[in-house]
XYZ file of C-alpha atoms in Angstrom:
576
model
C 71.447 187.026 -38.387
C 70.036 189.595 -36.928
C 68.183 189.413 -34.157
C 64.926 190.513 -35.621
C 65.079 187.453 -37.448
C 65.237 185.106 -34.268
C 62.773 184.177 -31.966
C 62.955 184.835 -28.010
C 64.466 181.304 -27.079
C 66.639 181.061 -30.464
C 68.641 184.709 -29.293
C 69.040 182.884 -25.875
C 70.258 179.883 -27.369
C 73.195 182.107 -29.691
C 74.201 183.956 -26.134
C 74.292 181.090 -24.237
C 76.722 179.342 -27.240
C 78.940 182.607 -26.928
C 78.976 182.288 -23.706
C 80.045 178.157 -23.736
C 83.421 179.445 -26.125
C 84.053 182.764 -23.339
C 84.420 179.849 -20.082
C 86.772 177.986 -22.405
C 84.014 175.203 -23.780
C 83.964 174.522 -27.365
C 80.688 173.922 -28.358
C 81.364 172.357 -31.249
C 84.505 169.830 -30.842
C 86.590 168.356 -33.651
C 87.439 165.309 -31.738
C 85.707 161.848 -32.126
C 84.232 160.977 -29.042
C 83.465 157.066 -27.518
C 80.316 155.474 -27.608
C 80.394 151.704 -26.811
C 76.813 151.574 -25.308
C 73.452 152.264 -26.262
C 70.272 153.151 -24.139
C 68.004 149.796 -25.420
C 70.966 147.240 -24.854
C 71.771 148.984 -21.135
C 68.505 148.345 -20.059
C 67.875 145.048 -21.720
C 71.146 144.172 -20.844
C 71.438 144.343 -16.551
C 71.008 142.325 -13.753
C 70.918 143.337 -10.144
C 73.367 141.056 -9.190
C 75.873 142.225 -11.910
C 79.519 144.514 -11.487
C 79.093 147.237 -11.984
C 79.115 148.572 -15.557
C 80.917 151.468 -17.034
C 79.471 152.855 -20.209
C 80.524 155.398 -21.974
C 76.705 156.894 -23.835
C 75.694 159.812 -26.112
C 72.830 161.618 -27.192
C 70.639 164.474 -27.075
C 68.928 166.286 -23.812
C 65.203 165.079 -24.641
C 64.226 166.143 -20.700
C 65.556 167.971 -17.722
C 64.473 168.648 -13.663
C 66.978 170.555 -11.751
C 66.830 170.080 -8.108
C 69.963 171.866 -6.512
C 73.473 169.801 -6.710
C 71.493 166.845 -8.229
C 69.612 166.605 -11.779
C 67.928 164.074 -13.888
C 68.572 164.090 -17.409
C 66.766 161.878 -20.316
C 69.298 160.954 -23.008
C 68.127 159.943 -26.686
C 70.356 157.907 -28.456
C 70.092 156.428 -31.785
C 68.204 153.238 -30.673
C 66.173 154.629 -27.639
C 66.340 156.848 -24.296
C 67.724 156.127 -20.873
C 68.313 158.497 -17.452
C 71.441 159.996 -16.682
C 71.597 161.010 -13.031
C 74.115 164.056 -12.527
C 75.272 165.038 -9.365
C 77.577 167.918 -9.244
C 80.322 166.608 -6.355
C 80.737 163.877 -9.027
C 80.954 165.881 -12.715
C 83.592 168.918 -10.889
C 84.923 166.365 -8.565
C 87.774 169.397 -7.673
C 87.097 172.604 -6.486
C 85.829 175.169 -9.695
C 81.969 173.446 -10.239
C 81.475 175.766 -13.227
C 81.124 172.797 -15.184
C 77.978 171.413 -13.216
C 76.537 175.458 -12.256
C 77.124 177.328 -15.249
C 77.967 175.220 -18.523
C 75.449 172.485 -17.498
C 72.962 174.175 -15.750
C 72.882 177.407 -17.062
C 74.308 176.641 -20.968
C 72.371 173.687 -22.263
C 69.170 173.298 -23.231
C 66.921 170.724 -24.388
C 68.019 169.159 -27.959
C 72.619 170.106 -27.169
C 73.773 166.452 -28.055
C 76.358 165.597 -24.475
C 78.882 162.569 -23.628
C 78.251 161.187 -20.767
C 80.751 158.146 -18.955
C 79.375 157.484 -15.474
C 78.257 153.532 -14.175
C 75.165 152.204 -14.776
C 72.168 151.322 -11.360
C 68.765 151.018 -11.062
C 67.437 153.919 -9.127
C 65.376 153.756 -5.595
C 61.907 153.936 -7.996
C 63.467 150.956 -10.501
C 64.543 153.094 -13.303
C 67.698 151.711 -14.742
C 69.700 154.858 -15.813
C 73.268 155.914 -16.015
C 75.028 157.827 -13.296
C 77.278 160.211 -14.641
C 80.319 160.207 -13.773
C 81.639 162.855 -16.752
C 79.522 165.053 -18.971
C 80.997 166.171 -22.233
C 79.458 169.100 -24.728
C 79.151 167.538 -27.946
C 76.905 170.195 -30.116
C 74.672 173.536 -29.014
C 71.363 173.131 -31.010
C 70.269 177.051 -31.525
C 66.505 176.309 -31.978
C 64.574 174.991 -29.795
C 62.501 171.463 -30.133
C 58.998 170.834 -29.954
C 58.527 169.718 -26.520
C 55.578 166.748 -26.241
C 54.136 167.091 -22.876
C 52.433 163.888 -21.605
C 50.007 163.588 -18.186
C 47.962 160.491 -17.581
C 48.865 159.114 -20.237
C 47.701 162.042 -22.963
C 50.004 163.698 -25.174
C 50.213 167.500 -25.715
C 51.918 169.679 -27.933
C 52.489 166.700 -30.422
C 53.920 167.786 -33.764
C 51.060 166.552 -35.696
C 50.737 168.917 -39.308
C 51.288 167.137 -41.491
C 53.271 170.048 -43.911
C 54.967 170.652 -40.681
C 56.289 167.217 -39.834
C 56.817 166.451 -44.028
C 58.513 169.370 -44.399
C 60.961 169.191 -41.153
C 61.320 165.661 -41.059
C 64.298 165.596 -38.889
C 62.504 167.018 -36.366
C 59.455 164.602 -36.959
C 61.627 161.579 -36.093
C 63.329 163.190 -33.105
C 59.562 164.011 -31.431
C 56.879 161.704 -32.854
C 57.670 158.091 -31.571
C 56.458 155.385 -34.340
C 58.400 157.590 -37.206
C 61.919 156.170 -37.346
C 60.571 152.634 -36.354
C 58.691 152.789 -39.863
C 61.671 153.834 -41.950
C 64.092 151.026 -40.163
C 60.856 148.580 -41.129
C 61.354 150.564 -44.704
C 65.200 149.199 -45.226
C 63.854 145.872 -43.333
C 61.564 145.258 -46.468
C 64.090 145.800 -48.739
C 67.196 143.536 -47.084
C 64.303 140.566 -46.906
C 63.119 141.105 -50.242
C 66.868 141.407 -51.300
C 67.806 138.371 -49.435
C 65.069 135.953 -51.191
C 65.817 136.892 -54.690
C 69.579 136.255 -53.646
C 69.323 133.293 -52.086
C 67.475 132.280 -55.441
C 70.858 132.834 -57.285
C 69.290 136.182 -58.653
C 71.840 139.182 -60.282
C 71.174 142.727 -58.829
C 72.149 145.566 -61.238
C 72.259 149.167 -61.316
C 70.838 150.537 -64.886
C 71.151 154.221 -66.138
C 68.458 157.220 -64.563
C 69.116 159.419 -67.079
C 68.095 158.239 -70.460
C 67.640 158.482 -74.053
C 64.150 157.323 -74.507
C 61.657 157.273 -71.392
C 61.049 153.403 -71.956
C 59.647 150.715 -69.963
C 56.332 152.342 -68.768
C 53.495 154.565 -70.389
C 53.903 157.457 -68.151
C 54.381 161.487 -68.664
C 58.901 161.755 -67.985
C 60.896 164.862 -66.829
C 62.957 166.315 -69.633
C 66.744 167.424 -68.529
C 69.181 168.778 -71.105
C 73.262 167.694 -70.940
C 75.339 170.622 -71.550
C 78.669 167.858 -72.682
C 76.431 166.553 -76.108
C 74.156 169.724 -75.949
C 70.906 167.022 -75.829
C 67.854 166.408 -74.185
C 67.828 163.480 -71.847
C 64.843 161.954 -69.687
C 64.412 161.022 -66.001
C 63.644 156.989 -66.481
C 60.305 156.600 -65.792
C 60.824 152.646 -65.683
C 64.470 150.640 -65.723
C 62.468 147.472 -67.964
C 63.719 147.654 -71.640
C 67.529 147.854 -69.626
C 67.129 144.753 -67.203
C 65.298 143.180 -70.416
C 68.580 143.900 -72.588
C 70.901 142.249 -70.073
C 68.654 139.012 -70.166
C 69.422 139.061 -74.284
C 73.077 139.434 -72.828
C 72.859 136.192 -71.291
C 72.125 136.940 -67.235
C 69.514 134.396 -66.237
C 67.891 136.508 -64.094
C 68.399 139.889 -62.402
C 66.847 142.734 -60.568
C 67.049 146.280 -59.551
C 65.298 148.665 -56.820
C 65.341 151.453 -59.166
C 64.017 155.181 -57.690
C 62.074 156.448 -60.871
C 60.627 159.617 -61.771
C 56.680 160.686 -63.601
C 56.153 164.030 -63.940
C 52.729 163.631 -63.069
C 50.014 164.680 -60.085
C 50.749 164.183 -55.983
C 48.355 162.005 -54.421
C 48.061 160.247 -50.764
C 49.773 157.685 -52.990
C 51.624 158.656 -55.819
C 55.025 160.778 -55.162
C 56.826 161.739 -58.472
C 59.819 160.239 -56.865
C 59.194 156.965 -56.129
C 61.284 153.397 -55.701
C 60.257 150.521 -57.841
C 61.656 146.815 -57.431
C 61.764 145.005 -60.958
C 62.719 141.227 -61.445
C 63.492 139.330 -64.646
C 63.669 135.624 -64.680
C 64.746 133.996 -68.277
C 63.011 130.757 -68.795
C 59.499 131.444 -66.662
C 56.097 132.953 -66.988
C 53.515 134.819 -65.677
C 51.721 132.135 -63.507
C 55.499 131.298 -61.963
C 55.333 134.439 -61.685
C 52.165 134.936 -59.549
C 53.519 131.787 -57.470
C 57.276 133.228 -56.531
C 55.379 136.692 -55.696
C 52.747 135.511 -53.315
C 55.279 133.369 -51.341
C 58.198 136.026 -51.459
C 55.193 138.987 -49.808
C 54.249 136.357 -47.206
C 57.913 135.600 -46.561
C 58.371 139.649 -46.276
C 55.866 140.063 -44.251
C 57.080 136.630 -41.105
C 60.345 138.030 -41.530
C 58.991 142.131 -40.827
C 55.857 141.475 -38.928
C 56.827 137.806 -37.915
C 53.321 137.571 -39.096
C 51.424 137.664 -42.501
C 48.431 140.066 -40.865
C 48.748 143.838 -40.539
C 46.306 146.128 -40.325
C 45.832 149.253 -42.682
C 43.084 151.497 -41.880
C 39.726 149.830 -41.240
C 41.222 146.798 -43.242
C 42.943 143.784 -41.897
C 45.338 142.164 -45.258
C 46.668 138.902 -44.457
C 49.843 138.324 -47.128
C 49.470 134.449 -46.815
C 49.221 133.087 -49.916
C 47.712 131.895 -51.902
C 45.801 134.412 -53.629
C 42.332 135.084 -55.806
C 42.746 134.796 -58.820
C 40.909 137.125 -61.513
C 40.607 137.657 -65.009
C 40.618 141.686 -65.705
C 37.298 141.041 -67.898
C 35.173 139.499 -65.214
C 36.296 141.382 -62.714
C 34.941 144.634 -64.833
C 31.624 142.340 -65.460
C 31.689 142.098 -61.518
C 31.505 145.385 -60.190
C 29.656 146.748 -62.894
C 27.653 144.260 -65.003
C 29.109 144.892 -68.262
C 31.151 142.453 -70.225
C 33.589 144.383 -72.908
C 34.780 141.083 -73.868
C 35.538 141.852 -77.856
C 34.246 145.402 -77.044
C 36.293 147.842 -79.673
C 37.064 151.392 -79.239
C 33.131 152.947 -79.480
C 31.843 150.245 -77.838
C 33.342 151.106 -74.705
C 33.362 154.652 -75.779
C 29.461 154.194 -75.400
C 30.424 152.019 -71.798
C 32.203 154.725 -70.267
C 29.309 157.167 -70.507
C 27.233 155.042 -69.415
C 29.228 154.718 -66.206
C 29.584 158.342 -65.830
C 33.733 157.652 -66.495
C 34.975 160.703 -67.679
C 37.168 160.209 -71.367
C 38.190 162.507 -74.531
C 39.844 162.025 -77.506
C 42.841 161.274 -77.124
C 42.407 157.911 -75.587
C 42.893 154.662 -76.868
C 41.001 150.929 -76.453
C 43.140 150.570 -73.558
C 43.207 153.648 -71.840
C 39.871 153.352 -71.983
C 39.039 149.722 -70.359
C 41.807 150.918 -67.763
C 39.451 154.043 -66.500
C 36.740 151.465 -66.321
C 38.986 149.268 -64.072
C 40.101 151.789 -62.045
C 37.308 153.589 -61.700
C 34.881 150.932 -60.739
C 36.596 148.136 -60.027
C 40.159 148.458 -58.760
C 39.306 149.828 -55.019
C 36.889 146.464 -54.442
C 40.336 144.555 -53.730
C 41.395 144.749 -50.312
C 42.946 141.596 -50.159
C 46.175 139.896 -52.081
C 43.947 139.382 -55.034
C 45.872 139.007 -59.419
C 44.185 140.237 -62.083
C 45.254 138.631 -65.095
C 45.097 138.355 -68.829
C 44.528 141.782 -69.534
C 43.548 143.364 -73.330
C 46.136 143.140 -75.572
C 45.804 147.146 -76.412
C 46.765 148.042 -72.344
C 50.913 145.839 -72.728
C 52.680 146.796 -75.059
C 55.461 144.846 -73.599
C 53.627 142.187 -72.945
C 53.074 138.251 -74.574
C 50.126 137.611 -76.525
C 48.020 135.306 -74.253
C 48.539 131.234 -75.820
C 44.697 130.896 -75.602
C 43.367 133.724 -76.636
C 45.189 137.024 -79.061
C 43.399 139.692 -77.784
C 44.061 138.991 -74.427
C 48.057 139.179 -72.773
C 50.000 137.029 -69.820
C 49.890 139.711 -67.366
C 49.097 140.058 -63.605
C 48.833 143.091 -61.742
C 48.362 142.899 -57.681
C 45.959 144.322 -56.235
C 45.923 145.105 -52.300
C 43.925 147.732 -49.676
C 41.702 148.787 -53.372
C 45.560 149.919 -55.086
C 48.320 148.164 -57.583
C 51.538 146.888 -55.891
C 52.773 144.880 -58.494
C 52.536 144.632 -62.333
C 54.035 141.404 -64.699
C 54.650 139.754 -68.123
C 55.386 136.691 -69.709
C 57.640 139.446 -71.805
C 57.078 139.658 -75.057
C 60.380 138.633 -77.169
C 58.949 138.647 -80.082
C 60.685 141.562 -82.616
C 58.278 142.023 -84.954
C 55.585 142.197 -83.504
C 56.615 144.581 -80.067
C 57.733 146.802 -83.793
C 53.819 146.665 -84.069
C 52.935 147.564 -80.056
C 55.420 150.687 -80.396
C 53.677 151.839 -84.206
C 50.611 151.635 -82.408
C 51.794 153.776 -79.452
C 53.587 156.393 -81.911
C 49.834 156.674 -83.292
C 48.305 157.439 -80.115
C 51.182 159.920 -79.629
C 50.718 161.938 -82.468
C 46.927 161.817 -81.042
C 47.855 163.442 -77.958
C 48.272 160.721 -75.777
C 51.766 162.625 -73.751
C 52.053 159.352 -71.644
C 52.396 156.846 -75.004
C 55.190 154.962 -75.049
C 58.175 155.958 -77.749
C 59.237 153.594 -79.894
C 62.935 152.374 -78.304
C 64.870 151.155 -81.468
C 67.806 149.406 -79.905
C 65.929 147.586 -77.911
C 63.810 146.466 -80.716
C 67.772 145.883 -82.083
C 68.571 143.959 -78.799
C 65.198 141.752 -79.133
C 66.492 140.588 -82.481
C 69.251 139.130 -82.029
C 66.644 137.053 -79.166
C 65.721 137.198 -75.659
C 64.806 133.495 -74.652
C 61.544 133.630 -73.237
C 61.157 135.150 -70.007
C 58.640 137.094 -67.056
C 58.934 140.314 -64.921
C 57.271 141.757 -62.280
C 57.619 145.226 -60.984
C 56.525 146.052 -57.225
C 55.929 149.308 -55.883
C 58.480 149.482 -52.669
C 56.975 152.261 -51.288
C 53.290 151.207 -52.022
C 54.955 147.639 -49.705
C 56.783 149.882 -47.520
C 52.672 151.787 -47.040
C 50.631 147.965 -46.594
C 53.474 146.397 -44.726
C 53.555 149.459 -41.538
C 50.076 150.510 -41.758
C 50.368 153.822 -43.428
C 47.865 155.138 -45.643
C 49.577 157.883 -47.109
C 52.691 157.722 -49.159
C 54.358 160.208 -48.012
C 54.184 158.508 -44.357
C 57.157 155.972 -45.901
C 58.961 158.638 -47.840
C 61.596 160.709 -45.278
C 62.070 163.653 -47.509
C 58.709 163.721 -50.135
C 58.225 166.722 -52.487
C 56.530 169.371 -51.484
C 55.544 171.795 -52.288
C 57.707 175.665 -51.751
C 56.819 177.254 -48.606
C 54.501 179.858 -48.701
C 55.788 183.415 -47.838
C 53.594 186.120 -46.914
C 53.879 188.847 -48.972
C 55.784 191.721 -47.509
C 56.636 195.351 -49.233
C 59.296 196.204 -50.170
C 61.515 198.412 -47.268
C 60.775 201.680 -49.904
C 57.351 200.969 -49.572
C 57.780 202.290 -46.402
C 60.312 204.984 -45.581
C 58.041 206.948 -48.900
C 54.881 207.192 -45.858
C 58.440 208.769 -44.148
C 59.725 205.659 -41.660
C 62.851 205.542 -41.607
C 64.537 202.803 -43.511
C 66.522 201.478 -39.967
C 63.039 201.116 -38.515
C 60.850 199.053 -41.081
C 62.542 195.535 -39.838
C 61.154 196.673 -36.141
C 57.640 197.116 -37.916
C 58.007 193.858 -39.812
C 59.504 192.020 -36.628
C 55.947 193.157 -34.929
C 53.151 191.331 -38.058
C 53.138 194.921 -40.259
C 54.710 193.541 -43.628
C 52.634 196.152 -45.799
C 51.948 199.450 -45.573
C 48.685 198.950 -45.736
C 48.421 197.065 -42.139
C 49.356 199.993 -40.384
C 46.160 202.242 -41.962
C 44.090 201.523 -38.420
C 46.707 201.020 -36.166
C 46.087 203.188 -32.649
C 49.295 205.571 -32.973
C 49.691 205.185 -29.463
C 49.629 201.557 -29.248
C 51.890 201.604 -32.560
C 55.045 203.819 -30.854
C 54.460 201.769 -27.698
C 54.889 197.812 -29.506
C 57.669 199.077 -31.596
C 59.361 200.939 -29.211
C 59.110 197.800 -26.791
C 61.182 195.270 -29.465
C 63.928 198.801 -29.917
C 64.599 197.651 -25.820
C 63.964 193.721 -26.737
C 66.250 193.408 -28.955
C 68.806 195.394 -27.780
C 68.313 197.377 -31.411
C 70.169 200.630 -29.643
C 67.905 202.871 -32.336
C 66.711 206.109 -31.376
C 62.656 206.179 -30.818
C 60.194 208.198 -32.552
C 58.069 210.216 -30.974
C 54.715 209.455 -30.820
C 53.900 212.922 -32.682
C 56.386 211.176 -35.857
C 54.746 208.137 -35.445
C 51.233 209.441 -36.054
C 52.612 210.890 -38.868
C 53.124 207.995 -40.245
C 49.454 206.353 -40.505
C 48.101 209.281 -41.532
C 50.225 209.568 -43.936
C 48.758 206.307 -45.637
C 45.209 207.334 -44.683
C 45.694 209.867 -47.446
C-alpha cells in the first residue's frame, strides 16, 4: 500500500511495526498465550485479605498514561476493562530496559493487543488493578481507533454515524458502550427460547435454504442458479412447508431458527436477510398456540431481563401474560369506523379510496384487507395484542374457522405497532389446500409478484395425511429489538445489509497527463484532494505548488519538484 493512501497515523504505525521486528519482537506471534483471568472476574473476586493473586490476562490497549519509569494502561478483554500498572524495572528486571523504553513507550499504540502476567492489587485511589511483571506484544494495530473522550461524565468524539457504525461493526463494538450487550442478550434470547421448546419435548431441525419452490409465505424471492444441475433455485422466504412435511412424517413437534431471504425493501424494521423461528406441534390449534406463545414470551423476558417490562422509545411494554385478543374485522372497525365483514373485492377497493390508501389492480381481496389494517390499525397496538380470525383470502395455508367459513383460525401478535408473531391452525385438507394454491396462481397471473407458488410435493405430502397441527413463526430480530429497547433492526443485526460504499469520482491518470502533469504527480495531487482535473481550474498556482511540494516532502516520495512556472502552465491549460 502506497504511503499516499494512508493517514499520518497509519504511516507511523507501519513504521513502528517494522521497528518492532528490527529489535527482535514479532508483532504477530504464532504461539498461544495462556489466559487464566478476565477483567470483570478479577474485580468481582478481589478481597483485600486474600493472598496475592497472580493472573495472566490479555486484551487491547484502550488508554495509556506514561509517567517516566511507570505507566498505566487500560486493557479491554472480552468481558470488560481493567487497569494495568507497568513499571520499567518490573518488566525489565535485567540491565536491558528496551522492552519498556523502546517497545512499550515508543512502539505500542492504543488498539494494540498485549499479554500481561502479574498480581492483583488495589491502588491508592482504590481501583482494583493488575501490577505487571511481564508484557508480551500479541498483535499490532495498524489503524487508530476512534477514541471516546470523557470530561465531567460527558462523552466526546463518540462514534455515532449509523452508516459508519453498521458498516464497521467491529469498531462500533469496541468503542461504543452497550453495543456488545445487545448481542449478548440476543444470544440469550435464542438460548431461552430453545430451552423452553426443548423442555416441552420439541425437536430442533434444519431444512433447506436453497429451494426449488419458494413456499410458505407471500413474498418476492431471491433467485440464484445452480451450475451442476443447470437449474434456478430460490433462497428460502420461509421454512413452513418443510416443517409441516416433518409433521406428516411422524414428528409431533419440530422447530427451527430459520435464516430467511426476501427480495424486498429495507427500512427501520426490515432487512432482506432476517431470522425467524417457526414451530409446529401436532394435535394443537391456534387457541392453544396463543397461550403457548404468551407464556413463552413472558418466560424469555424474565430469563433475559429479570422483568417482563421493557422501554422502547416512548413506550413501556409489558410481556406479562395474558395478552388482549381482537379480531381482524373488529380491529379495522375500531380504528376506521368501517365494518368490512362480508365485503367483496370492489367494495374493499371503495373503502381504500375513502381512506386514501393506495391500491392497484394486482391486489386481491386479501391484500386489500391487509393494506387497510396495516395503514389504519396496526400501529395502534403497542402492548402485546393478538389480532385473530383473519379473512380466508389473507391466509392460503390456514384452516377455515370452525364457526365461520369466511374466516381462518389465525393470529398475529402485534407489539409496539408491528407484527412480532404469526400463527395458524394449519390447513391439513389437501383438496382445500390445492384450491387455495390455485387462487394464489390466479393472483400471480394478475401481476402479484408476492403470490405463492403451487408446491406439488407439499400437496402430495398432505395427501398422505397430516394430523391437526398448529404452527407459529416469530421474528427473532424484532423480538431482540423489543427486549433490548432498540427502534431499528440494524441495531440488532451484527452485519446488516448496507448499500455499496460511496466513492468520490476520480478522473483517470490520463486525464491529468493530457494537460502536461507528469504521471508520477497525479497520486500526489489526488492525495491533496483534487480528484478531478476541473477541480484545479480556479487554484492559485503558487499555493498549489507549495501544497503538492509539501506532500512530496512529508510522505518522502522522492519526486523532483516542478517549478512554479510548470504548475502555472498546468492550470492555464485547463482554462484553455
